[in-house]
Short mmCIF file of C-alpha atoms in Angstrom, two decimals:
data_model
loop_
_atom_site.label_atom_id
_atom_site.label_comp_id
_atom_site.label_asym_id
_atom_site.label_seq_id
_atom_site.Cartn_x
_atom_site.Cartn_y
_atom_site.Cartn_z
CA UNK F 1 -39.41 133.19 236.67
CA UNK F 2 -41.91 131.37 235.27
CA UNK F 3 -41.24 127.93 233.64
CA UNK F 4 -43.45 125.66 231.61
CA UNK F 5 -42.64 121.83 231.49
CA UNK F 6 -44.52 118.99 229.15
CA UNK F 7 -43.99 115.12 230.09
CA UNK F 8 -43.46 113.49 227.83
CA UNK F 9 -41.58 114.70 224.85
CA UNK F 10 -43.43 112.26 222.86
CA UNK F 11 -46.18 109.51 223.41
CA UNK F 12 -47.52 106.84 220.98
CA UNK F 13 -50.61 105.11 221.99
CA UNK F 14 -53.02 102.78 219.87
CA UNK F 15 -56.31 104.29 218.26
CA UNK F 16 -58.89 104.18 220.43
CA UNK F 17 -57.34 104.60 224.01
CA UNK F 18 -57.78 107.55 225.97
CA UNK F 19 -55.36 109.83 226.86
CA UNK F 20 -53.36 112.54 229.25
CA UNK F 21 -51.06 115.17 228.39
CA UNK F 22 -49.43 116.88 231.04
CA UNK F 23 -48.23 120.33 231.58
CA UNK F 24 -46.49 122.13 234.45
CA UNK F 25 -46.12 125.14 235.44
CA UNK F 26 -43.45 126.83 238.35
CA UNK F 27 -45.71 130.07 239.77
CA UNK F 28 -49.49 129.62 240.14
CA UNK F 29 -50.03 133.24 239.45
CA UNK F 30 -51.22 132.66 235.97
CA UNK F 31 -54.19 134.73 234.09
CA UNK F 32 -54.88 131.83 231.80
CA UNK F 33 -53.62 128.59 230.34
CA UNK F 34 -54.10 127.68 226.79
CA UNK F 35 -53.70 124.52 224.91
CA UNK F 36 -52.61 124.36 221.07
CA UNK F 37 -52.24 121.77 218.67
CA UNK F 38 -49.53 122.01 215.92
CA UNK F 39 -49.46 119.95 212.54
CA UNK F 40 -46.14 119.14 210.95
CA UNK F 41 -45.18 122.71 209.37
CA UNK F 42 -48.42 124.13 210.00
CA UNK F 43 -49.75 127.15 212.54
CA UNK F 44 -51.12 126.33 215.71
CA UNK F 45 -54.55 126.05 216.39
CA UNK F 46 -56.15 126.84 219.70
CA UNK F 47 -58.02 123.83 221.13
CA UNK F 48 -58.63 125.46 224.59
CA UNK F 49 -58.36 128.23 227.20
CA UNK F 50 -59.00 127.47 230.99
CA UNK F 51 -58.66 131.31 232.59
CA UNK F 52 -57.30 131.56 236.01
CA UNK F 53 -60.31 131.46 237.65
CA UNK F 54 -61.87 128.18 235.85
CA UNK F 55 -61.08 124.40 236.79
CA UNK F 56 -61.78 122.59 232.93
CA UNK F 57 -62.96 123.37 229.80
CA UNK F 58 -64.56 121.13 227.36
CA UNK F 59 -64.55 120.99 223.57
CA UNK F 60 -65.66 117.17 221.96
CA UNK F 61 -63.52 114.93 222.86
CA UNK F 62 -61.25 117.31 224.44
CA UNK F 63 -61.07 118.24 228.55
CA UNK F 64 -58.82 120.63 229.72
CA UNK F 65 -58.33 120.44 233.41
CA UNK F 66 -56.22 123.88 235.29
CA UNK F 67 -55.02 123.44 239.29
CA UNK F 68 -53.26 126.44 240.16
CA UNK F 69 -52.40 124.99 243.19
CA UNK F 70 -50.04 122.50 242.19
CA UNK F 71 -49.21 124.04 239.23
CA UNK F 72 -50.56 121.62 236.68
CA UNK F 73 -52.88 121.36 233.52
CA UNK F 74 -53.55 118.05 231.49
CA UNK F 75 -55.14 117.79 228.45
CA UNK F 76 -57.39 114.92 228.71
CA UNK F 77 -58.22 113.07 224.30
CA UNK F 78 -61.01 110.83 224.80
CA UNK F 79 -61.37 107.72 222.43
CA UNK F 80 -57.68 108.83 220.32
CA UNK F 81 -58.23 108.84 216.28
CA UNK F 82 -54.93 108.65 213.79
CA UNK F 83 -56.19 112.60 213.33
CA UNK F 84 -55.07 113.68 216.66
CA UNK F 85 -51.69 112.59 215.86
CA UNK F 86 -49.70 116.24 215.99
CA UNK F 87 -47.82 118.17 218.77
CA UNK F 88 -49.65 119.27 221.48
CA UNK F 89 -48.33 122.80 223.25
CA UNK F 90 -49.25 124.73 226.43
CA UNK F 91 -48.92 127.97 227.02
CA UNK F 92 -49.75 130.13 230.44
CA UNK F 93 -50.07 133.70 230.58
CA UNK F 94 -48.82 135.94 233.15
CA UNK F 95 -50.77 138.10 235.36
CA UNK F 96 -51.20 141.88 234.06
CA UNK F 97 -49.34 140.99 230.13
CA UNK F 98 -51.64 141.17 227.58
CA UNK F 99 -49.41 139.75 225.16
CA UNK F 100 -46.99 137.70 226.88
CA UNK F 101 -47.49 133.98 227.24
CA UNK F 102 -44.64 131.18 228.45
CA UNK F 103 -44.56 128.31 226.30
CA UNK F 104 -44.18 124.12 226.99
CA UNK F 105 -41.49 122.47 224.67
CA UNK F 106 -44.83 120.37 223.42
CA UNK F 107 -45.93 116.95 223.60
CA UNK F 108 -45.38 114.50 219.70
CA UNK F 109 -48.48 112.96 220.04
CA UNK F 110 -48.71 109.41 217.59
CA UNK F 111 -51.63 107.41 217.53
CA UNK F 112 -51.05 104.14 215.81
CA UNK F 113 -54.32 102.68 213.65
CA UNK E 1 -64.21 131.77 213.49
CA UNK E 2 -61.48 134.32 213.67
CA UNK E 3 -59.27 133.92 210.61
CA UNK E 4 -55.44 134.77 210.31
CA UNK E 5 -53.74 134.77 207.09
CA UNK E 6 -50.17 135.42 206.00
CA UNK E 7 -48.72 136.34 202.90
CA UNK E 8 -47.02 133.42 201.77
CA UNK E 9 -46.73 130.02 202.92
CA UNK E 10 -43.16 129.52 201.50
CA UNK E 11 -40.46 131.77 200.55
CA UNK E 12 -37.03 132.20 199.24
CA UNK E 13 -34.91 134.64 199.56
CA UNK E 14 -31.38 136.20 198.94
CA UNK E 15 -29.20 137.37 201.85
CA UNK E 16 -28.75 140.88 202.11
CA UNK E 17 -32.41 141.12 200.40
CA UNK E 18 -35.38 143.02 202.48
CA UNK E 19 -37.81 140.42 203.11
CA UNK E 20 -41.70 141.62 204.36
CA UNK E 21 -44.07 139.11 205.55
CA UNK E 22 -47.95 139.84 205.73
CA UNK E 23 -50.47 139.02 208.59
CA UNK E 24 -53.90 139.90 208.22
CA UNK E 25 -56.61 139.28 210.27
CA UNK E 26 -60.33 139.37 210.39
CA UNK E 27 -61.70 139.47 213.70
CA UNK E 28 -61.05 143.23 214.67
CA UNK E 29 -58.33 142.42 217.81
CA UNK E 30 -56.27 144.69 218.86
CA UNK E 31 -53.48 142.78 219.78
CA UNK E 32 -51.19 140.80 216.80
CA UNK E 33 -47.62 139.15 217.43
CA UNK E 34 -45.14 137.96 215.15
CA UNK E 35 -43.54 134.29 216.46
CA UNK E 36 -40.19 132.67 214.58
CA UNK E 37 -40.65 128.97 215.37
CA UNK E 38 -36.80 126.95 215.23
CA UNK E 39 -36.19 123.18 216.17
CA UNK E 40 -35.18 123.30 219.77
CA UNK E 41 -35.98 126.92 220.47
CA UNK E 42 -39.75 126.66 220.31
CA UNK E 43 -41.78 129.69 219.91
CA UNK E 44 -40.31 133.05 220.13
CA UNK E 45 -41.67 136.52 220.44
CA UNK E 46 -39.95 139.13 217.91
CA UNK E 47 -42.54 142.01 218.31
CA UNK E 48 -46.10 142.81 219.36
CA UNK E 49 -48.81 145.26 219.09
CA UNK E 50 -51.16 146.35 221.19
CA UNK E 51 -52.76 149.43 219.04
CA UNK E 52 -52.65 150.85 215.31
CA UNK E 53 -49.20 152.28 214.94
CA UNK E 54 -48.20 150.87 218.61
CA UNK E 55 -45.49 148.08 218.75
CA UNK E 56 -43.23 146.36 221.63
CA UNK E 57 -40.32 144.24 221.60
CA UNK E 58 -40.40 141.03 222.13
CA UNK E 59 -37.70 138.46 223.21
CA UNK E 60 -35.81 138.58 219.70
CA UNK E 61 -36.10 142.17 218.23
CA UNK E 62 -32.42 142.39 217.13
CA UNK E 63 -32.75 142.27 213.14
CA UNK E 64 -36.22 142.72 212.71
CA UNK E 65 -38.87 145.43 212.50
CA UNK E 66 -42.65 145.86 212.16
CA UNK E 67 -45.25 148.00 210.75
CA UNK E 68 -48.97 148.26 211.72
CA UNK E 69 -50.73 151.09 209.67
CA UNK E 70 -54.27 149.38 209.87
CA UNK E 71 -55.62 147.19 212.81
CA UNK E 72 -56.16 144.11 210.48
CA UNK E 73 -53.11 143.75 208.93
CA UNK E 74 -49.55 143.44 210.77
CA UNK E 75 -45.83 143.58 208.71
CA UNK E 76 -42.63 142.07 210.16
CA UNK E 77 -39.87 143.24 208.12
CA UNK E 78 -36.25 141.86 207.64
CA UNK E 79 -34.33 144.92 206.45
CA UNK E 80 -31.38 142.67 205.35
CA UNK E 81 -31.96 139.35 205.36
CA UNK E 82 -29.35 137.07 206.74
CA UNK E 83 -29.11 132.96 207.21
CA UNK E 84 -29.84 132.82 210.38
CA UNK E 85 -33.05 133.98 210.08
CA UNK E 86 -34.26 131.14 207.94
CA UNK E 87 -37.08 130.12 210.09
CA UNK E 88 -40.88 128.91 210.04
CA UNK E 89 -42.64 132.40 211.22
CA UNK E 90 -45.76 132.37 212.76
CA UNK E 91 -48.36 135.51 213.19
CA UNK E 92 -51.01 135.56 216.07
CA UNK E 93 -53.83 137.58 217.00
CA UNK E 94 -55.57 138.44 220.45
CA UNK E 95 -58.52 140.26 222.35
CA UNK E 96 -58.52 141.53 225.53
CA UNK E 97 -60.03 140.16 228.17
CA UNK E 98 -59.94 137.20 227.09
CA UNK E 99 -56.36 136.88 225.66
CA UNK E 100 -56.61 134.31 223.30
CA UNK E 101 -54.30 133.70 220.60
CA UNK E 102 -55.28 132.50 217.05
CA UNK E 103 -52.69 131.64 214.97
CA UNK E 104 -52.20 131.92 211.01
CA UNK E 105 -50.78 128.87 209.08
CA UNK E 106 -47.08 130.18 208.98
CA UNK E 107 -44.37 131.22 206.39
CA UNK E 108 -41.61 129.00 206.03
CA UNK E 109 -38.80 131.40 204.98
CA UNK E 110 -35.66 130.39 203.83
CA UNK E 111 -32.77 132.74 202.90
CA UNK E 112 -29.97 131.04 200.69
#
């Protein structure tokens, strides 16, 4: 059964530094990975998808970074503003669902100005 | 950008009430979920849809049903509301191949 694990629950870093959030996953049969980021009692939004077949995807300041092999993503925040201060959330879908996705408990991300 | 809405950001309501919540969305996908979000729990599926007048059970069904008369627009009903399902709910669109969900800005739903 897939499982989906983010280290730490929560990080606090100074503006400016550069960061890495982690996610695992247990079974590298995955059809894509997605990374969200979640405002206090707001929606998600969806920052980035790596698909199975893809080792990063880029967006600004943003890298996403997929080995299947080991069964880990990490969401890499270049030069960290107070803005990017919200919970960060993985997902990975499933081979053959086209709905179905298994979901990280999320990373509190706090940048300190 | 593909745009989801939903009916109301906040709402109150009455147990034993029927409670619908509206997602609409703009950027013709076929696929649209309905998500109840809970401290602790994370995010969990109540129902999906794949098609116009097609729906699937999710994880947490029990309580809850759907409508989806038009592809845009996606109803999760609460045919008699109850406490514990005061919860921040959270609707979601996809496209296949690609799979990727886009999420509307949530109703918080509280039922006294």
């Amino acid at each position: 059964k897939q499982e989906v694990t983010q280290i730490p629950a929560a990080l606090s870093v100074p503006e400016g530094e550069n960061l890495v959030l982690n996610c695992s996953f247990t079974d590298s049969a995955i059809y894509n990975l997605q990374w969200f980021r979640q405002d206090p009692g707001k929606g998600l939004t969806s920052l980035l998808l790596i698909q199975s077949s893809q080792r990063e995807q880029t967006s600004g300041r943003l890298n996403a970074s997929l080995d299947k092999s080991s069964g880990r993503s990490t969401l890499y925040i270049a030069a960290s503003q107070p803005g990017d201060s919200a919970t960060y959330l993985c997902a990975v879908s499933p081979p053959g669902s086209n709905y179905q996705l298994i979901w990280g408990a999320g990373t509190k991300l706090i940048i300190k100005p | 950008d593909v745009k989801v809405t939903q009916s109301s950001r906040y709402l109150v309501k009455r147990t034993g009430e029927k409670v619908f919540l509206e997602c609409v969305q703009d950027m013709d996908h076929e696929n649209m979920f309905w998500y109840r979000q809970d401290p602790g729990l994370g995010l969990r599926l109540i129902y999906f849809s794949y098609d116009v007048k097609m729906k699937e059970k999710g994880d947490i069904p029990e309580g809850y049903s759907v409508s989806r008369e038009k592809k845009e627009r996606f109803s999760l009903i609460l045919e008699s509301a109850s406490t514990n399902q005061t919860s921040m709910y959270l609707c979601a669109s996809s496209s296949q191949p690609r799979n990727e969900q886009f999420f509307g800005p949530g109703t918080r739903l509280t039922v006294l």
